[in-house]
PDB file of C-alpha atoms and ligand atoms in Angstrom:
ATOM      1  CA  MET U   1      -0.015   0.321  -0.014  1.00 37.00           C
ATOM      2  CA  ARG U   2       1.415   3.272  -0.785  1.00 35.00           C
ATOM      3  CA  THR U   3       0.232   6.960  -0.262  1.00 33.00           C
ATOM      4  CA  ILE U   4      -0.937   8.913  -3.170  1.00 37.00           C
ATOM      5  CA  ASN U   5       1.517  11.791  -4.338  1.00 35.00           C
ATOM      6  CA  SER U   6      -0.099  14.999  -4.972  1.00 34.00           C
ATOM      7  CA  THR U   7       2.759  16.760  -6.790  1.00 35.00           C
ATOM      8  CA  PRO U   8       2.434  15.339 -10.247  1.00 37.00           C
ATOM      9  CA  SER U   9       4.678  17.810 -11.871  1.00 40.00           C
ATOM     10  CA  ARG U  10       7.393  16.838  -9.724  1.00 40.00           C
ATOM     11  CA  PRO U  11       7.031  13.051  -9.060  1.00 41.00           C
ATOM     12  CA  PHE U  12      10.309  12.164  -7.748  1.00 41.00           C
ATOM     13  CA  GLY U  13      11.279  15.065  -5.945  1.00 40.00           C
ATOM     14  CA  ARG U  14      10.007  14.269  -2.723  1.00 41.00           C
ATOM     15  CA  LEU U  15      12.508  15.393  -0.018  1.00 40.00           C
ATOM     16  CA  ARG U  16       9.901  17.113   1.843  1.00 41.00           C
ATOM     17  CA  GLU U  17       7.355  14.318   1.991  1.00 40.00           C
ATOM     18  CA  TRP U  18       9.440  11.998   3.843  1.00 41.00           C
ATOM     19  CA  VAL U  19       9.624  13.573   6.778  1.00 40.00           C
ATOM     20  CA  CYS U  20       5.716  13.173   7.227  1.00 42.00           C
ATOM     21  CA  ALA U  21       5.948   9.770   5.531  1.00 44.00           C
ATOM     22  CA  PRO U  22       6.165   7.439   8.153  1.00 44.00           C
ATOM     23  CA  LEU U  23       2.915   8.960   9.499  1.00 43.00           C
ATOM     24  CA  ILE U  24       0.793   8.512   6.320  1.00 44.00           C
ATOM     25  CA  VAL U  25       2.253   4.961   5.696  1.00 44.00           C
ATOM     26  CA  ALA U  26       0.588   4.361   9.246  1.00 41.00           C
ATOM     27  CA  LEU U  27      -2.611   5.684   8.301  1.00 42.00           C
ATOM     28  CA  ALA U  28      -2.652   4.232   5.010  1.00 44.00           C
ATOM     29  CA  ALA U  29      -2.151   0.728   6.414  1.00 42.00           C
ATOM     30  CA  SER U  30      -5.062   1.256   8.915  1.00 39.00           C
ATOM     31  CA  CYS U  31      -7.534   2.779   6.368  1.00 44.00           C
ATOM     32  CA  CYS U  32      -7.181   1.214   2.989  1.00 58.00           C
ATOM     33  CA  GLN U  33      -6.827  -1.914   1.125  1.00 76.00           C
ATOM     34  CA  ALA U  34      -4.667  -2.947  -2.147  1.00 93.00           C
ATOM     35  CA  ILE U  35      -4.542  -5.312  -4.500  1.00 97.00           C
ATOM     36  CA  THR U  36      -2.090  -8.165  -3.822  1.00 98.00           C
ATOM     37  CA  ILE U  37       0.516  -9.359  -6.355  1.00 98.00           C
ATOM     38  CA  ASN U  38       2.236 -12.660  -5.430  1.00 98.00           C
ATOM     39  CA  ALA U  39       5.390 -13.013  -7.245  1.00 98.00           C
ATOM     40  CA  ILE U  40       6.872 -16.018  -7.463  1.00 98.00           C
ATOM     41  CA  TYR U  41      10.501 -16.278  -9.290  1.00 98.00           C
ATOM     42  CA  ARG U  42      11.277 -19.598 -11.129  1.00 98.00           C
ATOM     43  CA  GLY U  43      15.092 -20.461 -11.041  1.00 98.00           C
ATOM     44  CA  PRO U  44      17.014 -22.215 -13.471  1.00 98.00           C
ATOM     45  CA  GLY U  45      15.993 -25.638 -13.947  1.00 98.00           C
ATOM     46  CA  GLU U  46      12.393 -24.794 -13.207  1.00 98.00           C
ATOM     47  CA  LEU U  47       9.942 -25.478 -15.362  1.00 98.00           C
ATOM     48  CA  LEU U  48       6.898 -22.361 -15.895  1.00 98.00           C
ATOM     49  CA  GLY U  49       4.091 -24.078 -17.946  1.00 95.00           C
ATOM     50  CA  THR U  50       4.491 -23.614 -22.012  1.00 97.00           C
ATOM     51  CA  PHE U  51       7.703 -21.317 -21.063  1.00 98.00           C
ATOM     52  CA  GLY U  52       9.618 -24.577 -20.386  1.00 98.00           C
ATOM     53  CA  THR U  53      12.672 -24.527 -18.299  1.00 98.00           C
ATOM     54  CA  ALA U  54      13.879 -21.600 -16.682  1.00 98.00           C
ATOM     55  CA  GLN U  55      17.434 -20.398 -17.169  1.00 98.00           C
ATOM     56  CA  SER U  56      20.082 -18.422 -15.686  1.00 98.00           C
ATOM     57  CA  ALA U  57      20.307 -14.520 -15.895  1.00 98.00           C
ATOM     58  CA  PRO U  58      21.731 -13.718 -19.195  1.00 98.00           C
ATOM     59  CA  ALA U  59      25.407 -12.980 -18.986  1.00 98.00           C
ATOM     60  CA  ASN U  60      25.580  -9.696 -21.107  1.00 98.00           C
ATOM     61  CA  ALA U  61      22.849  -8.232 -18.612  1.00 98.00           C
ATOM     62  CA  VAL U  62      24.837  -4.989 -17.150  1.00 98.00           C
ATOM     63  CA  GLY U  63      24.097  -3.001 -14.088  1.00 98.00           C
ATOM     64  CA  GLY U  64      24.272  -5.809 -11.259  1.00 98.00           C
ATOM     65  CA  GLY U  65      20.582  -5.632 -10.462  1.00 98.00           C
ATOM     66  CA  THR U  66      18.825  -8.835 -10.167  1.00 98.00           C
ATOM     67  CA  LEU U  67      15.208  -9.785 -11.795  1.00 98.00           C
ATOM     68  CA  GLN U  68      13.972 -10.672  -8.162  1.00 98.00           C
ATOM     69  CA  ALA U  69      14.562  -7.184  -6.736  1.00 98.00           C
ATOM     70  CA  ILE U  70      13.070  -5.328  -9.864  1.00 98.00           C
ATOM     71  CA  MET U  71       9.882  -7.647  -9.694  1.00 98.00           C
ATOM     72  CA  ASP U  72       9.457  -6.591  -6.188  1.00 98.00           C
ATOM     73  CA  VAL U  73       9.872  -3.012  -6.855  1.00 98.00           C
ATOM     74  CA  ALA U  74       7.172  -3.612  -9.929  1.00 98.00           C
ATOM     75  CA  VAL U  75       5.075  -5.352  -7.579  1.00 98.00           C
ATOM     76  CA  ASP U  76       4.961  -2.617  -4.970  1.00 97.00           C
ATOM     77  CA  TYR U  77       4.397   0.077  -7.853  1.00 97.00           C
ATOM     78  CA  TRP U  78       1.235  -1.708  -9.256  1.00 98.00           C
ATOM     79  CA  GLU U  79      -0.179  -2.588  -5.871  1.00 97.00           C
ATOM     80  CA  SER U  80       0.061   1.342  -4.849  1.00 97.00           C
ATOM     81  CA  ALA U  81      -2.160   1.607  -8.360  1.00 98.00           C
ATOM     82  CA  TYR U  82      -5.356  -0.118  -7.236  1.00 98.00           C
ATOM     83  CA  GLY U  83      -6.995  -0.081  -3.782  1.00 97.00           C
ATOM     84  CA  ASP U  84      -9.584  -2.815  -4.482  1.00 97.00           C
ATOM     85  CA  PRO U  85      -9.041  -6.264  -2.364  1.00 97.00           C
ATOM     86  CA  PHE U  86      -7.767  -8.844  -4.952  1.00 98.00           C
ATOM     87  CA  THR U  87      -4.931 -11.233  -5.417  1.00 98.00           C
ATOM     88  CA  LEU U  88      -3.062 -11.906  -8.630  1.00 98.00           C
ATOM     89  CA  THR U  89      -0.226 -14.780  -8.739  1.00 98.00           C
ATOM     90  CA  VAL U  90       2.708 -14.106 -10.967  1.00 98.00           C
ATOM     91  CA  GLN U  91       5.270 -16.945 -11.820  1.00 98.00           C
ATOM     92  CA  TYR U  92       8.282 -15.218 -13.432  1.00 99.00           C
ATOM     93  CA  GLY U  93      11.618 -16.050 -14.534  1.00 99.00           C
ATOM     94  CA  TRP U  94      14.329 -15.986 -17.385  1.00 99.00           C
ATOM     95  CA  PHE U  95      13.540 -17.915 -20.706  1.00 98.00           C
ATOM     96  CA  PRO U  96      14.679 -17.459 -24.130  1.00 98.00           C
ATOM     97  CA  ARG U  97      12.396 -15.444 -26.361  1.00 98.00           C
ATOM     98  CA  THR U  98      12.682 -15.370 -30.007  1.00 97.00           C
ATOM     99  CA  GLY U  99      12.953 -12.397 -32.725  1.00 96.00           C
ATOM    100  CA  SER U 100      12.630  -8.841 -30.838  1.00 95.00           C
ATOM    101  CA  THR U 101      10.588 -10.298 -28.138  1.00 97.00           C
ATOM    102  CA  THR U 102      12.036  -8.885 -24.953  1.00 98.00           C
ATOM    103  CA  GLY U 103       9.232 -10.178 -22.242  1.00 98.00           C
ATOM    104  CA  THR U 104       6.208 -12.424 -22.594  1.00 98.00           C
ATOM    105  CA  HIS U 105       3.093 -12.487 -20.479  1.00 98.00           C
ATOM    106  CA  ARG U 106       0.594 -15.633 -20.543  1.00 98.00           C
ATOM    107  CA  LEU U 107      -2.682 -15.725 -19.025  1.00 98.00           C
ATOM    108  CA  LEU U 108      -2.748 -18.967 -16.942  1.00 98.00           C
ATOM    109  CA  SER U 109      -6.272 -18.554 -15.154  1.00 98.00           C
ATOM    110  CA  GLU U 110      -9.216 -16.029 -15.091  1.00 98.00           C
ATOM    111  CA  GLY U 111     -12.444 -15.743 -13.650  1.00 98.00           C
ATOM    112  CA  GLY U 112     -14.485 -14.158 -10.413  1.00 97.00           C
ATOM    113  CA  THR U 113     -16.760 -11.341 -10.256  1.00 97.00           C
ATOM    114  CA  PRO U 114     -15.334  -8.951 -11.483  1.00 97.00           C
ATOM    115  CA  HIS U 115     -13.616 -11.010 -14.085  1.00 98.00           C
ATOM    116  CA  ARG U 116     -10.016 -10.774 -13.607  1.00 98.00           C
ATOM    117  CA  GLU U 117      -6.714 -12.622 -14.545  1.00 98.00           C
ATOM    118  CA  THR U 118      -5.769 -14.466 -11.231  1.00 98.00           C
ATOM    119  CA  SER U 119      -2.593 -16.292 -12.459  1.00 98.00           C
ATOM    120  CA  ALA U 120      -0.120 -15.198 -14.830  1.00 98.00           C
ATOM    121  CA  ALA U 121       3.723 -16.384 -16.212  1.00 98.00           C
ATOM    122  CA  ILE U 122       5.935 -14.001 -17.277  1.00 99.00           C
ATOM    123  CA  ALA U 123       9.190 -14.529 -19.285  1.00 98.00           C
ATOM    124  CA  LEU U 124      12.112 -12.196 -19.358  1.00 98.00           C
ATOM    125  CA  ASP U 125      14.588 -12.851 -22.433  1.00 98.00           C
ATOM    126  CA  SER U 126      17.557 -15.019 -21.179  1.00 98.00           C
ATOM    127  CA  ASP U 127      19.060 -15.537 -24.648  1.00 98.00           C
ATOM    128  CA  GLY U 128      21.508 -12.774 -24.801  1.00 98.00           C
ATOM    129  CA  SER U 129      19.686 -10.935 -27.801  1.00 98.00           C
ATOM    130  CA  THR U 130      18.332  -8.781 -25.685  1.00 98.00           C
ATOM    131  CA  ILE U 131      21.163  -6.811 -23.645  1.00 98.00           C
ATOM    132  CA  TRP U 132      19.386  -5.582 -20.245  1.00 98.00           C
ATOM    133  CA  PHE U 133      20.151  -2.946 -17.838  1.00 98.00           C
ATOM    134  CA  ALA U 134      19.180  -4.267 -14.414  1.00 98.00           C
ATOM    135  CA  ASP U 135      19.023  -1.613 -12.637  1.00 98.00           C
ATOM    136  CA  PRO U 136      20.556  -2.068  -9.111  1.00 98.00           C
ATOM    137  CA  THR U 137      18.348   0.644  -7.779  1.00 98.00           C
ATOM    138  CA  PRO U 138      15.079   0.315  -9.273  1.00 97.00           C
ATOM    139  CA  THR U 139      13.501   2.763  -7.096  1.00 96.00           C
ATOM    140  CA  ASP U 140      15.072   5.556  -8.705  1.00 97.00           C
ATOM    141  CA  SER U 141      15.635   6.688 -12.177  1.00 97.00           C
ATOM    142  CA  VAL U 142      18.706   8.536 -11.703  1.00 97.00           C
ATOM    143  CA  GLU U 143      20.337   6.592 -14.635  1.00 98.00           C
ATOM    144  CA  PHE U 144      18.198   8.808 -17.283  1.00 98.00           C
ATOM    145  CA  SER U 145      18.730  12.403 -18.104  1.00 98.00           C
ATOM    146  CA  THR U 146      15.244  13.409 -19.024  1.00 98.00           C
ATOM    147  CA  TYR U 147      11.579  12.984 -17.562  1.00 97.00           C
ATOM    148  CA  THR U 148       8.756  13.836 -19.480  1.00 98.00           C
ATOM    149  CA  ASP U 149       5.168  13.963 -18.938  1.00 97.00           C
ATOM    150  CA  TYR U 150       2.630  13.237 -21.784  1.00 98.00           C
ATOM    151  CA  THR U 151      -0.768  14.353 -21.979  1.00 98.00           C
ATOM    152  CA  ALA U 152      -3.933  14.025 -24.170  1.00 98.00           C
ATOM    153  CA  ASP U 153      -7.534  14.609 -24.012  1.00 98.00           C
ATOM    154  CA  LEU U 154      -9.350  11.109 -24.697  1.00 98.00           C
ATOM    155  CA  GLY U 155     -12.874  12.596 -24.484  1.00 98.00           C
ATOM    156  CA  ALA U 156     -13.298  13.615 -20.706  1.00 98.00           C
ATOM    157  CA  GLY U 157     -10.628  16.191 -19.957  1.00 98.00           C
ATOM    158  CA  VAL U 158      -6.754  16.139 -20.191  1.00 98.00           C
ATOM    159  CA  MET U 159      -4.961  13.064 -18.819  1.00 98.00           C
ATOM    160  CA  ASN U 160      -1.703  11.839 -18.340  1.00 98.00           C
ATOM    161  CA  VAL U 161      -0.573   9.490 -21.234  1.00 98.00           C
ATOM    162  CA  GLY U 162       2.879   8.871 -20.669  1.00 98.00           C
ATOM    163  CA  ARG U 163       5.346   9.017 -18.015  1.00 98.00           C
ATOM    164  CA  GLU U 164       8.780   8.629 -19.981  1.00 98.00           C
ATOM    165  CA  PHE U 165      12.701   8.922 -18.907  1.00 98.00           C
ATOM    166  CA  THR U 166      15.066   9.017 -21.756  1.00 98.00           C
ATOM    167  CA  GLY U 167      18.796   9.648 -22.173  1.00 98.00           C
ATOM    168  CA  GLY U 168      19.397   6.530 -20.482  1.00 98.00           C
ATOM    169  CA  PHE U 169      23.679   6.933 -20.053  1.00 98.00           C
ATOM    170  CA  GLY U 170      26.040   4.130 -18.859  1.00 98.00           C
ATOM    171  CA  HIS U 171      24.788   0.979 -18.229  1.00 98.00           C
ATOM    172  CA  ALA U 172      21.201   2.383 -18.825  1.00 98.00           C
ATOM    173  CA  ALA U 173      21.675   3.274 -22.169  1.00 98.00           C
ATOM    174  CA  ARG U 174      21.012  -0.762 -22.761  1.00 98.00           C
ATOM    175  CA  HIS U 175      17.185  -2.206 -22.398  1.00 98.00           C
ATOM    176  CA  ASP U 176      15.561  -1.389 -19.192  1.00 98.00           C
ATOM    177  CA  LEU U 177      14.531  -4.300 -17.308  1.00 98.00           C
ATOM    178  CA  PHE U 178      12.396  -2.780 -14.994  1.00 98.00           C
ATOM    179  CA  THR U 179      10.310  -1.125 -17.579  1.00 98.00           C
ATOM    180  CA  THR U 180       9.614  -4.344 -19.257  1.00 98.00           C
ATOM    181  CA  VAL U 181       8.563  -5.911 -15.852  1.00 98.00           C
ATOM    182  CA  LEU U 182       6.017  -3.249 -15.167  1.00 98.00           C
ATOM    183  CA  HIS U 183       5.014  -4.015 -18.479  1.00 98.00           C
ATOM    184  CA  GLU U 184       4.534  -7.518 -18.217  1.00 98.00           C
ATOM    185  CA  VAL U 185       2.667  -7.213 -14.941  1.00 99.00           C
ATOM    186  CA  GLY U 186       0.562  -4.723 -16.647  1.00 98.00           C
ATOM    187  CA  HIS U 187      -0.658  -7.250 -19.157  1.00 98.00           C
ATOM    188  CA  ALA U 188      -1.585  -9.428 -16.292  1.00 99.00           C
ATOM    189  CA  LEU U 189      -3.619  -6.758 -14.778  1.00 99.00           C
ATOM    190  CA  GLY U 190      -6.040  -6.599 -17.770  1.00 98.00           C
ATOM    191  CA  LEU U 191      -4.562  -5.569 -21.000  1.00 98.00           C
ATOM    192  CA  SER U 192      -4.043  -9.559 -22.327  1.00 98.00           C
ATOM    193  CA  SER U 193      -5.827 -10.878 -25.531  1.00 98.00           C
ATOM    194  CA  ALA U 194      -6.696 -14.040 -23.241  1.00 98.00           C
ATOM    195  CA  ASN U 195      -8.500 -12.359 -20.837  1.00 98.00           C
ATOM    196  CA  ASN U 196     -12.295 -12.299 -21.513  1.00 98.00           C
ATOM    197  CA  ALA U 197     -12.747  -9.073 -19.847  1.00 98.00           C
ATOM    198  CA  PHE U 198     -10.252  -7.397 -22.467  1.00 98.00           C
ATOM    199  CA  VAL U 199     -11.779  -9.452 -25.355  1.00 98.00           C
ATOM    200  CA  ALA U 200     -15.499  -7.863 -24.842  1.00 97.00           C
ATOM    201  CA  GLU U 201     -14.021  -4.522 -24.379  1.00 98.00           C
ATOM    202  CA  ARG U 202     -11.854  -4.228 -27.203  1.00 97.00           C
ATOM    203  CA  GLY U 203     -14.612  -4.736 -30.055  1.00 96.00           C
ATOM    204  CA  ASP U 204     -14.658  -0.988 -30.758  1.00 97.00           C
ATOM    205  CA  ASN U 205     -10.824  -0.781 -30.835  1.00 97.00           C
ATOM    206  CA  ASP U 206     -10.745   1.305 -27.558  1.00 98.00           C
ATOM    207  CA  VAL U 207     -11.026   0.874 -23.602  1.00 98.00           C
ATOM    208  CA  ASP U 208     -14.348   2.896 -22.743  1.00 98.00           C
ATOM    209  CA  VAL U 209     -13.534   4.636 -19.251  1.00 98.00           C
ATOM    210  CA  LEU U 210     -16.785   4.414 -17.104  1.00 98.00           C
ATOM    211  CA  SER U 211     -18.139   5.920 -13.673  1.00 98.00           C
ATOM    212  CA  PRO U 212     -16.791   5.767 -11.110  1.00 97.00           C
ATOM    213  CA  LEU U 213     -13.341   5.780 -12.641  1.00 98.00           C
ATOM    214  CA  PRO U 214     -11.976   9.347 -13.049  1.00 98.00           C
ATOM    215  CA  PHE U 215     -11.699  10.563 -16.544  1.00 98.00           C
ATOM    216  CA  ALA U 216     -15.057   8.550 -17.238  1.00 98.00           C
ATOM    217  CA  GLY U 217     -16.453   9.069 -20.826  1.00 98.00           C
ATOM    218  CA  SER U 218     -12.473   8.823 -22.087  1.00 98.00           C
ATOM    219  CA  GLN U 219     -11.668   6.221 -24.821  1.00 98.00           C
ATOM    220  CA  ILE U 220      -8.401   4.889 -24.561  1.00 98.00           C
ATOM    221  CA  PRO U 221      -7.103   3.709 -27.973  1.00 98.00           C
ATOM    222  CA  LEU U 222      -6.166   0.060 -28.334  1.00 98.00           C
ATOM    223  CA  ASN U 223      -3.992  -1.573 -31.148  1.00 98.00           C
ATOM    224  CA  SER U 224      -6.113  -3.613 -33.421  1.00 95.00           C
ATOM    225  CA  GLY U 225      -4.453  -6.961 -33.091  1.00 93.00           C
ATOM    226  CA  ASN U 226      -2.804  -6.930 -29.649  1.00 97.00           C
ATOM    227  CA  ALA U 227      -3.478  -5.790 -26.167  1.00 98.00           C
ATOM    228  CA  HIS U 228      -1.242  -2.561 -26.484  1.00 98.00           C
ATOM    229  CA  LEU U 229      -2.328   1.094 -26.055  1.00 98.00           C
ATOM    230  CA  ASN U 230      -2.186   2.680 -29.600  1.00 98.00           C
ATOM    231  CA  MET U 231      -0.350   5.722 -28.399  1.00 98.00           C
ATOM    232  CA  SER U 232       3.521   6.707 -28.549  1.00 98.00           C
ATOM    233  CA  HIS U 233       4.583   6.731 -24.872  1.00 98.00           C
ATOM    234  CA  PRO U 234       2.437   4.624 -22.273  1.00 98.00           C
ATOM    235  CA  LEU U 235       4.086   2.024 -20.802  1.00 98.00           C
ATOM    236  CA  MET U 236       1.461  -0.581 -22.513  1.00 98.00           C
ATOM    237  CA  ARG U 237       2.751   0.438 -25.818  1.00 98.00           C
ATOM    238  CA  SER U 238       3.709  -2.436 -27.964  1.00 97.00           C
ATOM    239  CA  SER U 239       7.513  -1.650 -27.699  1.00 94.00           C
ATOM    240  CA  ARG U 240      10.111   0.285 -26.353  1.00 94.00           C
ATOM    241  CA  GLY U 241      13.510   1.409 -27.245  1.00 96.00           C
ATOM    242  CA  SER U 242      16.819   0.934 -25.487  1.00 98.00           C
ATOM    243  CA  GLY U 243      17.728   3.667 -23.087  1.00 98.00           C
ATOM    244  CA  VAL U 244      14.104   4.383 -22.131  1.00 98.00           C
ATOM    245  CA  ARG U 245      12.241   3.929 -18.838  1.00 98.00           C
ATOM    246  CA  ARG U 246       8.551   4.240 -18.764  1.00 98.00           C
ATOM    247  CA  LEU U 247       6.188   4.136 -15.745  1.00 98.00           C
ATOM    248  CA  ALA U 248       2.234   3.332 -15.736  1.00 98.00           C
ATOM    249  CA  SER U 249       0.453   6.589 -17.356  1.00 98.00           C
ATOM    250  CA  GLU U 250      -2.979   7.762 -15.903  1.00 98.00           C
ATOM    251  CA  ALA U 251      -3.940   6.210 -19.669  1.00 98.00           C
ATOM    252  CA  ASP U 252      -2.352   2.830 -18.561  1.00 98.00           C
ATOM    253  CA  ILE U 253      -3.641   2.425 -15.007  1.00 98.00           C
ATOM    254  CA  LEU U 254      -7.254   3.392 -16.165  1.00 98.00           C
ATOM    255  CA  ALA U 255      -7.257   1.042 -19.078  1.00 99.00           C
ATOM    256  CA  ASN U 256      -6.444  -1.911 -16.602  1.00 98.00           C
ATOM    257  CA  ALA U 257      -8.785  -0.527 -14.059  1.00 98.00           C
ATOM    258  CA  GLN U 258     -11.771  -0.656 -16.593  1.00 98.00           C
ATOM    259  CA  ILE U 259     -10.852  -4.151 -18.102  1.00 98.00           C
ATOM    260  CA  SER U 260     -10.608  -5.107 -14.368  1.00 98.00           C
ATOM    261  CA  GLN U 261     -13.133  -3.357 -12.877  1.00 98.00           C
ATOM    262  CA  PHE U 262     -10.941  -1.786 -10.335  1.00 98.00           C
ATOM    263  CA  THR U 263     -12.793   0.974  -8.964  1.00 97.00           C
ATOM    264  CA  GLN U 264     -10.322   2.789  -6.244  1.00 97.00           C
ATOM    265  CA  VAL U 265      -7.574   3.859  -8.465  1.00 98.00           C
ATOM    266  CA  ASN U 266      -4.427   5.810  -7.478  1.00 97.00           C
ATOM    267  CA  LEU U 267      -3.131   7.510 -10.593  1.00 97.00           C
ATOM    268  CA  MET U 268       0.311   8.475  -9.142  1.00 94.00           C
ATOM    269  CA  PRO U 269       1.641   5.358  -7.988  1.00 92.00           C
ATOM    270  CA  LEU U 270       4.981   5.794  -5.838  1.00 81.00           C
ATOM    271  CA  VAL U 271       7.837   4.350  -6.745  1.00 75.00           C
ATOM    272  CA  PRO U 272       8.979   3.160  -3.426  1.00 65.00           C
ATOM    273  CA  GLU U 273      12.306   4.955  -2.067  1.00 57.00           C
ATOM    274  CA  PRO U 274      13.542   2.931   0.771  1.00 48.00           C
ATOM    275  CA  ALA U 275      17.330   3.196  -0.035  1.00 46.00           C
ATOM    276  CA  THR U 276      16.620   7.111  -0.017  1.00 44.00           C
ATOM    277  CA  TRP U 277      14.834   6.887   3.434  1.00 41.00           C
ATOM    278  CA  VAL U 278      17.843   5.035   4.919  1.00 43.00           C
ATOM    279  CA  LEU U 279      20.552   7.260   3.888  1.00 44.00           C
ATOM    280  CA  LEU U 280      18.287  10.497   4.456  1.00 43.00           C
ATOM    281  CA  ALA U 281      17.960   8.788   8.165  1.00 43.00           C
ATOM    282  CA  ALA U 282      21.358   8.038   8.482  1.00 43.00           C
ATOM    283  CA  GLY U 283      22.421  12.004   7.532  1.00 43.00           C
ATOM    284  CA  VAL U 284      19.861  13.121   9.627  1.00 40.00           C
ATOM    285  CA  SER U 285      21.221  11.242  12.806  1.00 42.00           C
ATOM    286  CA  ALA U 286      24.724  12.068  12.219  1.00 38.00           C
ATOM    287  CA  LEU U 287      24.206  15.670  11.894  1.00 39.00           C
ATOM    288  CA  PRO U 288      24.507  16.134  15.724  1.00 39.00           C
ATOM    289  CA  LEU U 289      27.810  14.158  16.167  1.00 36.00           C
ATOM    290  CA  VAL U 290      29.381  15.973  13.581  1.00 36.00           C
ATOM    291  CA  ARG U 291      28.293  19.268  15.221  1.00 37.00           C
ATOM    292  CA  ARG U 292      29.465  17.883  18.671  1.00 36.00           C
ATOM    293  CA  ARG U 293      32.858  17.172  17.038  1.00 36.00           C
ATOM    294  CA  ARG U 294      33.544  20.503  15.519  1.00 36.00           C
ATOM    295  CA  ALA U 295      32.561  22.138  18.892  1.00 35.00           C
ATOM    296  CA  HIS U 296      35.046  19.800  20.648  1.00 35.00           C
ATOM    297  CA  ARG U 297      37.733  20.971  18.316  1.00 34.00           C
ATOM    298  CA  SER U 298      36.949  24.668  18.591  1.00 30.00           C
TER     299      SER U 298
HETATM  300 CA1   CA K   1      16.203 -13.099 -27.320  1.00 95.73          CA
HETATM  301 CA1   CA K   2      18.237   3.352 -10.744  1.00 95.73          CA
HETATM  302 CA1   CA K   3     -14.534  -0.732 -25.727  1.00 95.73          CA
HETATM  303 ZN1   ZN K   4       3.046  -6.118 -24.279  1.00 95.73          ZN
END
């Protein structure tokens, strides 16, 4: 569970907010529910349905992060987007993917009321043809030089349709594993051609956002042949370049909410920043010591 960031123009400048964050988190924990995503890593040698036998992480991945740590942050991020009580299970691991495919989502089971995907399998390309940036710090995006918000009026007011980092430098010039993991988990939350709720929605090539969701009356355009958004910068666009990171835009979050009938949406999910908190807390507690030492010297 995460709290809502009320400063969409500065999604990552939260220096002031950390001070009261523990209080907000405590309040949120007592007042709200959230979806739960159980992510189960399938390690080398383990079987995962039609994906076959899981492999090791590709040796040419750079950055030093792990798929498991990146998935954990992606799970926290999507869990903070929806407040409805619901549990999704995701099994994932490294598997060879052919051609230009970097990741694949497959629906394993669906059902319930409202109708939702309940179990998913996700494969990340292991054969070395995708050179991954495995961010060792997926809770921040400091490896990218530029952040851009994209907006569009899809029929009910101007909404955010893209949250995109570009200019990945160093290791981040490669293909961002965090973005692909966020994208594939996004498929499991609604946008999947195997999901009957998506099939029912896609007949007119858009997702019709309905009340009680915000931006009710909007029509979010879909690709005609697959379960992706037909816009240039959303997370759920069909492909992503190297050196690019995308987070879920309002359009991504609303499309999945409409398909899966989530009614409690947070259009500004937080990327958790535990590492930053620890550093800040350490810095604050160290300050009096430094001052004391200086006082002794003088
Ligand atoms: Ca491949
Ligand atoms: Ca990072
Ligand atoms: Ca529709
Ligand atoms: Zn996709």
